[in-house]
Amino acid sequence: MESSIKEKCPFKIDIGPVYSVDPAKRHAYAQSGNNVFVPVERELIFDIDISDYDDVRYCCSGADVCKDCWPLMTIAIKILDASLRDDFGFNHILWAYSGRRGVHCWVCDSRARKLNNEQRAAIADYFRVYKGGENTMKKVSLTGPVLHPFLARSYTDVLKCFFEDKLLLSQQLFASEERYRKILDLIPDENIASELHDRWQGNRRSSISKEDVNATRWEQLKTTLQSGKHKAQGLRRCVEEIVFSYTYPRLDMEVSKHMNHLLKAPFCIHPKTGRVCVPIDPNNCDDFDPTTVPTLSQLLGELNAAGLHSNSENDWERTSLEKPIRFFRTAFLQPMLKACKEELESAYNAKLQQSKNSLAW
Amino acid sequence: MEIVRSHRQLAAAAAAAGGGGGVDGGGAGGLPTYRTAPQLEVRLEEFELFAIDRLRVLKGIADGLSRGKRPEEMEKLVNELWKVHMRHQDPAETLNKDIISHFVLRLVYCRTEELRKWFLSMETTLFRYRFRLESPESQRMLMSEFQLPYKALPHSEFEAVKDKLSQVARSIGQSATVESVFFKVPFEEVPDLVASRRVFLSKGYTYVAMSQVVSLVVTQFRCNISKALVLTNRKWMATIKEQEKDRLTPIVEALSNAYFGPDYSQPKDAVEISLKDIDQLARTSFPLCMHHMLEKLRENHHLKHGGRMQFGLFLKGAGLKLEDALAFWRAEFSQKVGSERFDKEYAYSIRHNYGKEGKRTDYTPYSCQKIISATPGVGDHHGCPYRHFGEENLRAALNKMGISGHPLEEIMDKVKNRHYQLACTLTFEAAHGVSCDTGINHPNQYFSESQKVLKVKNQAVQSQATT
Ligand code: SF4
Ligand SMILES: [Zn+2]
């Protein structure tokens, strides 16, 4: 494999599923008419793109990111990582920067690799709160008198604080009429929405200082919605719905649901940005800064500066990839290899046991 | 009444369909699991009549699903359908009919991937709701019949998670008092409960309440039937089709045609549409779902995966040739991602849809039912507008088609009652000024009906011009 990569020198490597037969021969098999060329194993993957958040960020749009909107990705990592571990019991999870505008997640436990499409879809749906495509106004609707434990935990542990302490200010969510109107649109009761609207329109020039206009208006909205007289059905979940709409992870569902999607391998270089797809440590994801991820040219510079002759095995230790590679090895690769070994051993032992038993017969 | 000389052979054919000659196909109470085919004597006309009755039930279920009915409504519907079409005063007769009709339809629906999928999903739904109506005792019996290895959660473990279980129960609108019997089951076994967050999950296990056991059983049921259908298909191809070519084969073939509706995967009568006509055709003859996607594609020069599938297969069904399809998509996508990337990343799947690459998925254009049950996410434009648009957006879209006033209100009314296909049918009627008695159940049907109407109108205009 190493020699094949050196020979072909691809500018990007995508990883797909393990197939039942050698993909290079798939055309020969396709002739036979039976579906023998099928994916049998692949990691469970998630793909989150910041460009899917364009309706809730005002600092950038499209493929651009900055330190104000990147935390939306950080939040997604926190929520999914916790649930994949605590709810689904997975252990071998790799998060990686996609090189430009988002993050990829690879769940590599053998249990995850063996999931069929329906089971993958079920996990993706478990994570899905955001619904309704591009053509509905209100995209999150939470029903029922309480939230499911997973959602409740996500809300109290992560989303609420993030929304109130960070996003509100960094995106100036209530700073202009256009912006707060978007939030008011999420309130199903028109009377309340217009009451708040009028109030904020009126005091545009009042004494509230610019800094906390967002916080103040958010508090006003909350008290209005939660005050006794509005305890009506549809409004009960409204505050949460707003927070979820603005912060809850938005997954590209198709990628997770099917086995045969391709995903860029970790440590690839993004063709447009030149940035390396480095792994992200979910326990310290707050510290990750996409704008300081090393680029290919930077790495070349570092190698040259160190005056190293090429092809030495450990050159990477002198570059800024040192830390990411070490993290990848110790936090992901080694535990993963250990688990694989153990699995093989126990499968072997089970077989041994079986053959012993059959001998005893 | 003709009791056919060879009724034993009929039973034998059905037995072959079941994959072995067991004793009976009955299960606990009145709900059979169809594990083994019956050794029954079947009259030829019953063979057909029973099957037709069962098909009525399955059709009714398909219809209910396409209207997005809620579980409680589905339960009621299934119960009704069953009563009307299948029930006999004598329970033994009902059971007979149930089993025979199921095995006959297996023969009918084993023959293509598309037929198998439809049958599997309708039979599974039927089973699900019938199971829910069974008594707890017979539910337990069915569980053991499916050899589900789960034991009820021991008390100590139950106490440890009781609060969470109660929280889940309340989150799905049930009372907070927790049921007393739970099973601890790997999440892989109950994908539907996981998908809808109806269970508590911890470390890879779900806690399934007795009242949710139906999901476990249904997973097993679906898996059995799915395997059996593949086997039946092999036997059908290998022996039955030839052996029965004078008797059963014509019945079986008629049954699947008469009730499944036409297959839109191949454009009929070599209709072709060409690249330059697409926009014109979209205005006159595309259903709203497809018209909307064309608009978005022209606007953004991009469609996400779900949209490319839904729209791409529709165009294929409408008669767009592969070369034209490639040119069509390239013209748009290259404006956004460049033609090089288009050729690398997108062209493959278009060729794939036309069966030119790989051979791994089905390339049939999506039916309304499939489109309606889609779940479009961020940035997606696929799905059915009647189902997936917000009210304002839908009104605006219909206005743009020139529909307003009374017809518009009628359409919106259907939408409110979740009759999406009826809403689409009304739109068709309003846009074309003719009635559409069959109703719309496939976007390609909408297209071809529309073309038919326009052709007649054109001819009328022309003949007027010449006379
Ligand atoms: S009813 Fe069918 S054809 Fe009509 S818009 Fe919906 S999916 Fe399209
Ligand atoms: Zn930004």
mmCIF file of C-alpha atoms and ligand atoms in Angstrom, chain A residues 50 57-61 64-71 171, ligand 2:
data_model
loop_
_atom_site.group_PDB
_atom_site.id
_atom_site.type_symbol
_atom_site.label_atom_id
_atom_site.label_comp_id
_atom_site.label_asym_id
_atom_site.label_seq_id
_atom_site.Cartn_x
_atom_site.Cartn_y
_atom_site.Cartn_z
ATOM 1 C CA ILE A 50 -20.387 24.889 9.012
ATOM 2 C CA ARG A 57 -24.269 32.881 11.886
ATOM 3 C CA TYR A 58 -23.641 36.428 10.786
ATOM 4 C CA CYS A 59 -19.858 36.545 10.871
ATOM 5 C CA CYS A 60 -19.236 34.342 7.840
ATOM 6 C CA SER A 61 -21.083 32.353 5.238
ATOM 7 C CA ASP A 64 -15.652 30.457 5.576
ATOM 8 C CA VAL A 65 -15.147 30.028 9.282
ATOM 9 C CA CYS A 66 -13.771 32.195 12.019
ATOM 10 C CA LYS A 67 -13.320 31.988 15.755
ATOM 11 C CA ASP A 68 -16.849 33.292 16.307
ATOM 12 C CA CYS A 69 -18.668 30.559 14.443
ATOM 13 C CA TRP A 70 -16.272 27.638 14.823
ATOM 14 C CA PRO A 71 -17.585 26.954 18.355
ATOM 15 C CA GLN A 171 -23.403 36.511 16.754
HETATM 16 ZN ZN ZN C 2 -17.497 33.164 11.436
#
